[in-house]
Amino acid sequence: MPAIRLHAIGQPPTLDAVPVPAPGPHDVRVAVRACGLCGSDVHLVHGVTPTGPLPLILGHEPSGVVDSVGEQVTDWSPGDRVCIAAGYGCGDCPACEAGRESICPRLEIPGITRDGSQAAYVVVPARSLIALPDRVDFATGAILMDAVSTPYHAIRRSGVQAGQTAVVFGLGGLGLHAMAILKQVVGAHVIGVDRYPGALARAPLFGADEVVDASNGKPASAIRMLTGGGADHTFEFVGSAAVADQAVKALRPGGTCTIVGVTPEPLRLLPQALLVDKELRVQGSFGCPKDELVELVGLVADGVLDLTGTITHRFPLENFDIALRVLETKAGDPIRVVIEQDE
Ligand SMILES: [Zn+2]
Ligand SMILES: [Zn+2]
């Protein structure tokens, strides 16, 4: 089967012919119909994100059709339309037992820690499948698994309520999806923050009620002014300690900052006394557990969340190299880039 494999860090991945994988007793083989690309794919190629053993088939944001099932699998059959959770836990540690498999210490992410879905077929444990209703197309189903679910989980963790003010820092794919969810699903008052004019210009189309230009590096004071003393919730999608610092400074007393962007830089926070006096909450959020993935697919299937317009580029598997270049160079202002495969 055709598969996009990374052979060496720093080298472009190549289109290879590899054997079709066979499912183990608890596994399912899925014929991939769509698989999103994201910043992590660029980071993997450049060695910023560590990978499992090479060569590695990329692709961690897939949807498709069940092709064959292992002998112990009873809840899925060939022909079922499915999405595949970006990661799956071990199934029996305290995190997994609490339904928080994205923080399982033995988390596997096909496409990062083991072979993924930029291929004709992928084999995954049956427990990582989520049913994809007919009324959600495969490309949308694919991006729900990471690019939309990562902000969804962050928003769920924050506890933001209808009518509260929520500020999204970083209006790339994840940030735009965060604004869409905050506006359409939560009913929050949404402020988008970015330093790029293009990102600020399109923000209102994805749910921003107001935008703040961060090109001076200090948007927190503008946000405090706009909100009359600070936001109830801030979300950091950039992966920068300086931005996280601004996101904390933009909070009102009692506010919560949820950090999603990843950086090795140490977090610089307010003086401890201010954190205490204002009872601020600062928390991380990673990935999305399965029960929330099921919820999210339901929100899209029921028409509560409309993501029209966020998939800007579609390519066949043979053109993965072009897709990766679009993402890396931002040529044509991509939001989500998806590889699609015909039946
Ligand atoms: Zn990703
Ligand atoms: Zn676990």
Tab-separated table of C-alpha atoms and ligand atoms in Angstrom:
chain	number	residue	atom	x	y	z
A	1	MET	CA	0.000	0.000	0.000
A	2	PRO	CA	1.142	3.612	-0.408
A	3	ALA	CA	2.367	5.270	2.811
A	4	ILE	CA	4.116	8.539	3.692
A	5	ARG	CA	7.171	7.619	5.765
A	6	LEU	CA	9.698	9.690	7.655
A	7	HIS	CA	13.094	7.980	7.324
A	8	ALA	CA	15.401	10.496	8.973
A	9	ILE	CA	14.977	13.702	10.985
A	10	GLY	CA	15.467	16.722	8.754
A	11	GLN	CA	14.766	14.758	5.553
A	12	PRO	CA	11.466	15.173	3.702
A	13	PRO	CA	9.148	12.163	4.167
A	14	THR	CA	8.735	9.943	1.099
A	15	LEU	CA	5.881	8.076	-0.574
A	16	ASP	CA	6.759	4.391	-0.117
A	17	ALA	CA	5.129	1.057	-0.912
A	18	VAL	CA	4.771	-0.936	2.321
A	19	PRO	CA	2.874	-4.139	3.296
A	20	VAL	CA	-0.779	-3.717	4.311
A	21	PRO	CA	-0.804	-4.149	8.144
A	22	ALA	CA	-2.841	-6.993	9.680
A	23	PRO	CA	-5.050	-6.331	12.731
A	24	GLY	CA	-4.286	-8.148	16.006
A	25	PRO	CA	-7.151	-9.751	17.991
A	26	HIS	CA	-8.290	-6.417	19.584
A	27	ASP	CA	-7.455	-4.228	16.579
A	28	VAL	CA	-9.281	-2.804	13.617
A	29	ARG	CA	-7.896	-2.038	10.179
A	30	VAL	CA	-9.276	1.192	8.753
A	31	ALA	CA	-9.180	2.224	5.091
A	32	VAL	CA	-8.162	5.876	5.491
A	33	ARG	CA	-10.355	8.445	3.676
A	34	ALA	CA	-8.958	11.662	5.164
A	35	CYS	CA	-6.091	12.649	7.427
A	36	GLY	CA	-5.247	16.170	8.537
A	37	LEU	CA	-1.772	17.647	8.739
A	38	CYS	CA	-0.779	19.861	11.618
A	39	GLY	CA	2.138	21.786	13.052
A	40	SER	CA	3.242	18.601	14.838
A	41	ASP	CA	3.976	17.000	11.442
A	42	VAL	CA	6.368	19.849	10.640
A	43	HIS	CA	7.892	19.538	14.128
A	44	LEU	CA	8.357	15.765	13.676
A	45	VAL	CA	10.200	16.194	10.395
A	46	HIS	CA	12.537	18.756	11.978
A	47	GLY	CA	13.087	16.730	15.150
A	48	VAL	CA	11.370	19.270	17.446
A	49	THR	CA	8.852	16.584	18.507
A	50	PRO	CA	10.473	13.224	19.340
A	51	THR	CA	9.183	10.282	17.293
A	52	GLY	CA	8.881	6.542	17.711
A	53	PRO	CA	11.258	4.284	15.754
A	54	LEU	CA	11.985	5.322	12.143
A	55	PRO	CA	10.926	4.801	9.443
A	56	LEU	CA	7.559	6.049	10.674
A	57	ILE	CA	4.273	6.446	8.772
A	58	LEU	CA	3.029	9.972	9.577
A	59	GLY	CA	-0.596	11.047	10.156
A	60	HIS	CA	-2.399	11.452	13.514
A	61	GLU	CA	-5.738	13.066	12.551
A	62	PRO	CA	-7.663	10.450	10.529
A	63	SER	CA	-11.074	9.208	9.497
A	64	GLY	CA	-12.072	6.330	7.248
A	65	VAL	CA	-14.029	3.105	6.883
A	66	VAL	CA	-13.481	-0.098	8.881
A	67	ASP	CA	-11.898	-2.621	6.531
A	68	SER	CA	-11.364	-5.644	8.782
A	69	VAL	CA	-11.567	-6.421	12.499
A	70	GLY	CA	-9.586	-8.674	14.859
A	71	GLU	CA	-11.232	-11.842	16.160
A	72	GLN	CA	-11.999	-10.339	19.623
A	73	VAL	CA	-13.637	-7.192	18.210
A	74	THR	CA	-17.422	-7.324	18.460
A	75	ASP	CA	-18.555	-3.671	18.352
A	76	TRP	CA	-17.262	-2.687	14.886
A	77	SER	CA	-17.781	-4.209	11.441
A	78	PRO	CA	-16.353	-3.687	7.975
A	79	GLY	CA	-18.028	-0.720	6.297
A	80	ASP	CA	-18.508	1.342	9.510
A	81	ARG	CA	-17.611	5.022	9.069
A	82	VAL	CA	-15.177	6.032	11.813
A	83	CYS	CA	-12.809	8.634	13.178
A	84	ILE	CA	-9.692	7.514	15.019
A	85	ALA	CA	-8.738	9.258	18.284
A	86	ALA	CA	-5.351	10.918	17.823
A	87	GLY	CA	-4.002	9.034	20.856
A	88	TYR	CA	-4.941	6.064	22.993
A	89	GLY	CA	-3.909	5.197	26.541
A	90	CYS	CA	-2.868	1.863	28.076
A	91	GLY	CA	-6.399	1.317	29.352
A	92	ASP	CA	-5.521	0.371	32.932
A	93	CYS	CA	-3.585	3.164	34.679
A	94	PRO	CA	-5.255	5.696	37.045
A	95	ALA	CA	-5.443	8.307	34.233
A	96	CYS	CA	-7.105	5.880	31.814
A	97	GLU	CA	-9.454	4.603	34.504
A	98	ALA	CA	-10.507	8.203	35.200
A	99	GLY	CA	-11.294	8.628	31.488
A	100	ARG	CA	-8.291	10.929	31.018
A	101	GLU	CA	-6.359	8.789	28.549
A	102	SER	CA	-4.652	11.796	26.913
A	103	ILE	CA	-2.471	12.076	30.045
A	104	CYS	CA	-1.737	8.310	30.277
A	105	PRO	CA	2.024	7.882	30.849
A	106	ARG	CA	1.986	5.171	28.151
A	107	LEU	CA	-0.002	7.225	25.637
A	108	GLU	CA	0.453	6.054	22.033
A	109	ILE	CA	-0.148	8.450	19.162
A	110	PRO	CA	-0.213	6.679	15.777
A	111	GLY	CA	1.707	8.927	13.396
A	112	ILE	CA	4.047	10.099	16.180
A	113	THR	CA	4.975	7.193	18.489
A	114	ARG	CA	4.075	4.430	16.000
A	115	ASP	CA	2.833	4.096	12.397
A	116	GLY	CA	-0.005	6.477	11.560
A	117	SER	CA	-2.625	7.208	8.948
A	118	GLN	CA	-0.998	8.960	5.974
A	119	ALA	CA	-1.379	5.610	4.175
A	120	ALA	CA	-4.077	3.558	2.476
A	121	TYR	CA	-4.687	1.605	5.712
A	122	VAL	CA	-3.930	1.927	9.411
A	123	VAL	CA	-4.307	-0.626	12.216
A	124	VAL	CA	-5.368	0.705	15.641
A	125	PRO	CA	-6.924	-0.763	18.813
A	126	ALA	CA	-10.699	-0.956	18.411
A	127	ARG	CA	-11.135	1.209	21.529
A	128	SER	CA	-9.670	4.221	19.702
A	129	LEU	CA	-12.522	4.352	17.153
A	130	ILE	CA	-15.385	6.857	17.247
A	131	ALA	CA	-18.451	6.422	15.015
A	132	LEU	CA	-18.718	9.038	12.251
A	133	PRO	CA	-22.350	9.736	11.272
A	134	ASP	CA	-23.148	9.893	7.524
A	135	ARG	CA	-23.916	13.617	7.735
A	136	VAL	CA	-20.324	14.505	8.702
A	137	ASP	CA	-17.876	14.282	5.797
A	138	PHE	CA	-14.577	12.428	6.197
A	139	ALA	CA	-12.340	15.520	6.057
A	140	THR	CA	-14.322	17.241	8.835
A	141	GLY	CA	-14.315	14.000	10.838
A	142	ALA	CA	-10.536	13.872	10.496
A	143	ILE	CA	-9.837	17.387	11.793
A	144	LEU	CA	-12.200	16.823	14.732
A	145	MET	CA	-9.688	14.301	16.101
A	146	ASP	CA	-6.955	16.826	16.910
A	147	ALA	CA	-7.253	20.345	15.490
A	148	VAL	CA	-10.768	20.827	16.875
A	149	SER	CA	-10.729	18.430	19.834
A	150	THR	CA	-7.585	19.902	21.402
A	151	PRO	CA	-9.246	23.331	21.854
A	152	TYR	CA	-12.553	21.600	22.754
A	153	HIS	CA	-10.912	19.801	25.675
A	154	ALA	CA	-9.166	23.010	26.793
A	155	ILE	CA	-12.520	24.819	26.766
A	156	ARG	CA	-14.190	21.972	28.697
A	157	ARG	CA	-11.343	22.060	31.263
A	158	SER	CA	-11.670	25.816	31.679
A	159	GLY	CA	-15.295	25.647	32.755
A	160	VAL	CA	-16.120	28.818	30.762
A	161	GLN	CA	-19.834	29.670	30.834
A	162	ALA	CA	-22.225	31.437	28.452
A	163	GLY	CA	-21.852	35.208	28.654
A	164	GLN	CA	-18.331	35.114	30.136
A	165	THR	CA	-15.451	36.780	28.361
A	166	ALA	CA	-12.943	34.392	26.765
A	167	VAL	CA	-9.720	35.538	25.126
A	168	VAL	CA	-7.943	33.335	22.588
A	169	PHE	CA	-4.234	34.025	22.091
A	170	GLY	CA	-2.903	32.741	18.738
A	171	LEU	CA	-5.369	32.516	15.849
A	172	GLY	CA	-3.909	29.652	13.812
A	173	GLY	CA	-5.997	26.516	13.200
A	174	LEU	CA	-6.404	25.614	16.888
A	175	GLY	CA	-7.162	29.183	17.960
A	176	LEU	CA	-9.761	29.684	15.206
A	177	HIS	CA	-11.462	26.430	16.193
A	178	ALA	CA	-11.366	27.544	19.845
A	179	MET	CA	-13.150	30.794	18.938
A	180	ALA	CA	-15.757	28.887	16.887
A	181	ILE	CA	-16.479	26.548	19.834
A	182	LEU	CA	-16.536	29.402	22.385
A	183	LYS	CA	-18.989	31.364	20.240
A	184	GLN	CA	-21.239	28.622	18.831
A	185	VAL	CA	-21.230	25.994	21.578
A	186	VAL	CA	-20.543	27.964	24.790
A	187	GLY	CA	-22.052	31.353	23.910
A	188	ALA	CA	-19.097	33.286	25.333
A	189	HIS	CA	-18.020	36.818	24.456
A	190	VAL	CA	-14.899	36.100	22.377
A	191	ILE	CA	-11.792	38.221	21.940
A	192	GLY	CA	-9.137	37.046	19.466
A	193	VAL	CA	-5.492	38.068	19.864
A	194	ASP	CA	-2.756	37.751	17.243
A	195	ARG	CA	0.080	39.793	15.793
A	196	TYR	CA	-0.604	39.031	12.106
A	197	PRO	CA	-3.035	41.333	10.245
A	198	GLY	CA	-4.323	38.401	8.136
A	199	ALA	CA	-5.190	36.387	11.253
A	200	LEU	CA	-6.949	39.381	12.855
A	201	ALA	CA	-8.875	40.130	9.660
A	202	ARG	CA	-10.406	36.654	9.405
A	203	ALA	CA	-11.035	36.228	13.168
A	204	PRO	CA	-14.605	37.683	13.094
A	205	LEU	CA	-15.580	35.027	10.521
A	206	PHE	CA	-14.754	32.352	13.102
A	207	GLY	CA	-16.469	33.856	16.125
A	208	ALA	CA	-14.390	36.800	17.405
A	209	ASP	CA	-16.581	39.597	18.786
A	210	GLU	CA	-13.490	41.761	19.144
A	211	VAL	CA	-9.833	41.477	18.164
A	212	VAL	CA	-6.672	42.790	19.792
A	213	ASP	CA	-3.484	43.372	17.838
A	214	ALA	CA	-0.584	41.873	19.816
A	215	SER	CA	2.171	43.247	17.592
A	216	ASN	CA	3.417	45.499	20.445
A	217	GLY	CA	3.992	42.333	22.515
A	218	LYS	CA	1.796	43.581	25.373
A	219	PRO	CA	-1.876	42.967	24.559
A	220	ALA	CA	-2.845	42.357	28.226
A	221	SER	CA	-3.389	46.040	29.034
A	222	ALA	CA	-5.598	46.502	25.939
A	223	ILE	CA	-7.614	43.434	26.997
A	224	ARG	CA	-8.028	44.716	30.569
A	225	MET	CA	-9.266	48.009	29.147
A	226	LEU	CA	-11.694	46.352	26.681
A	227	THR	CA	-13.139	44.093	29.383
A	228	GLY	CA	-13.253	46.648	32.165
A	229	GLY	CA	-10.715	44.932	34.418
A	230	GLY	CA	-9.785	41.613	32.783
A	231	ALA	CA	-11.184	38.492	31.135
A	232	ASP	CA	-12.884	35.559	32.883
A	233	HIS	CA	-10.893	33.097	30.758
A	234	THR	CA	-7.799	33.219	28.588
A	235	PHE	CA	-6.454	30.456	26.318
A	236	GLU	CA	-2.850	30.268	25.120
A	237	PHE	CA	-2.385	28.489	21.754
A	238	VAL	CA	0.955	30.017	20.727
A	239	GLY	CA	3.464	28.027	22.789
A	240	SER	CA	5.406	31.020	24.134
A	241	ALA	CA	6.220	31.921	27.739
A	242	ALA	CA	5.864	35.619	26.872
A	243	VAL	CA	2.363	35.028	25.493
A	244	ALA	CA	1.385	32.888	28.512
A	245	ASP	CA	2.559	35.766	30.719
A	246	GLN	CA	0.261	38.159	28.840
A	247	ALA	CA	-2.594	35.633	29.018
A	248	VAL	CA	-2.278	35.530	32.831
A	249	LYS	CA	-1.984	39.325	33.095
A	250	ALA	CA	-5.170	39.722	31.027
A	251	LEU	CA	-7.286	37.886	33.651
A	252	ARG	CA	-9.732	39.505	36.025
A	253	PRO	CA	-9.521	38.469	39.700
A	254	GLY	CA	-10.748	34.867	39.930
A	255	GLY	CA	-9.963	34.213	36.245
A	256	THR	CA	-8.546	31.088	34.647
A	257	CYS	CA	-5.770	30.780	32.065
A	258	THR	CA	-5.657	27.485	30.142
A	259	ILE	CA	-2.400	26.807	28.293
A	260	VAL	CA	-2.371	24.571	25.208
A	261	GLY	CA	0.670	25.836	23.265
A	262	VAL	CA	3.870	23.867	23.896
A	263	THR	CA	7.345	25.292	24.436
A	264	PRO	CA	10.419	24.156	26.386
A	265	GLU	CA	10.704	27.706	27.834
A	266	PRO	CA	9.984	27.948	31.581
A	267	LEU	CA	6.685	29.572	32.484
A	268	ARG	CA	7.132	33.155	33.792
A	269	LEU	CA	4.248	33.996	36.044
A	270	LEU	CA	3.111	36.981	38.045
A	271	PRO	CA	4.554	37.605	41.493
A	272	GLN	CA	3.214	34.815	43.716
A	273	ALA	CA	1.367	37.351	45.883
A	274	LEU	CA	-0.715	38.509	42.899
A	275	LEU	CA	-1.614	34.936	41.952
A	276	VAL	CA	-2.809	34.409	45.539
A	277	ASP	CA	-4.529	37.782	46.062
A	278	LYS	CA	-6.470	37.456	42.799
A	279	GLU	CA	-7.118	33.698	43.169
A	280	LEU	CA	-6.016	33.092	39.582
A	281	ARG	CA	-5.981	29.594	38.100
A	282	VAL	CA	-3.338	28.569	35.525
A	283	GLN	CA	-3.606	25.088	34.006
A	284	GLY	CA	-2.367	23.008	31.078
A	285	SER	CA	-4.508	21.046	28.639
A	286	PHE	CA	-3.374	18.283	26.326
A	287	GLY	CA	-5.223	16.352	23.632
A	288	CYS	CA	-8.785	15.223	24.272
A	289	PRO	CA	-10.215	12.155	25.993
A	290	LYS	CA	-12.502	9.838	24.080
A	291	ASP	CA	-15.821	10.733	25.757
A	292	GLU	CA	-15.285	14.365	24.722
A	293	LEU	CA	-14.387	13.281	21.154
A	294	VAL	CA	-17.734	11.497	20.973
A	295	GLU	CA	-19.468	14.667	22.282
A	296	LEU	CA	-17.677	16.806	19.705
A	297	VAL	CA	-18.624	14.574	16.756
A	298	GLY	CA	-22.215	14.806	18.033
A	299	LEU	CA	-22.105	18.625	18.151
A	300	VAL	CA	-21.025	18.745	14.499
A	301	ALA	CA	-23.480	16.030	13.408
A	302	ASP	CA	-26.346	17.908	15.142
A	303	GLY	CA	-25.406	21.202	13.482
A	304	VAL	CA	-24.543	22.924	16.785
A	305	LEU	CA	-20.959	23.499	15.642
A	306	ASP	CA	-20.360	24.585	12.036
A	307	LEU	CA	-16.737	24.408	10.915
A	308	THR	CA	-17.310	25.453	7.305
A	309	GLY	CA	-14.295	27.265	5.947
A	310	THR	CA	-11.596	25.915	8.221
A	311	ILE	CA	-10.325	23.286	5.749
A	312	THR	CA	-8.594	25.500	3.207
A	313	HIS	CA	-6.379	22.985	1.382
A	314	ARG	CA	-7.001	19.397	0.211
A	315	PHE	CA	-4.463	17.141	-1.504
A	316	PRO	CA	-4.232	13.489	-2.575
A	317	LEU	CA	-1.737	11.267	-0.724
A	318	GLU	CA	0.720	11.477	-3.660
A	319	ASN	CA	1.004	15.226	-3.029
A	320	PHE	CA	1.816	14.987	0.674
A	321	ASP	CA	5.093	16.834	0.032
A	322	ILE	CA	3.186	19.830	-1.375
A	323	ALA	CA	0.727	19.729	1.538
A	324	LEU	CA	3.577	19.777	4.052
A	325	ARG	CA	5.237	22.683	2.232
A	326	VAL	CA	1.974	24.690	2.272
A	327	LEU	CA	1.775	24.162	6.025
A	328	GLU	CA	5.412	25.038	6.585
A	329	THR	CA	5.570	28.142	4.378
A	330	LYS	CA	1.940	29.212	5.078
A	331	ALA	CA	1.632	29.770	1.316
A	332	GLY	CA	-1.995	30.690	0.551
A	333	ASP	CA	-2.834	31.304	4.261
A	334	PRO	CA	-3.751	27.701	5.170
A	335	ILE	CA	-5.989	27.003	8.164
A	336	ARG	CA	-6.363	23.206	7.936
A	337	VAL	CA	-4.645	21.087	5.307
A	338	VAL	CA	-6.153	17.621	4.729
A	339	ILE	CA	-5.015	14.631	2.657
A	340	GLU	CA	-7.988	12.885	1.059
A	341	GLN	CA	-8.149	9.395	-0.444
A	342	ASP	CA	-10.896	8.072	-2.713
A	343	GLU	CA	-12.547	4.749	-2.112
B	1	ZN	ZN	-1.668	17.449	15.529
B	2	ZN	ZN	-3.083	4.532	30.819
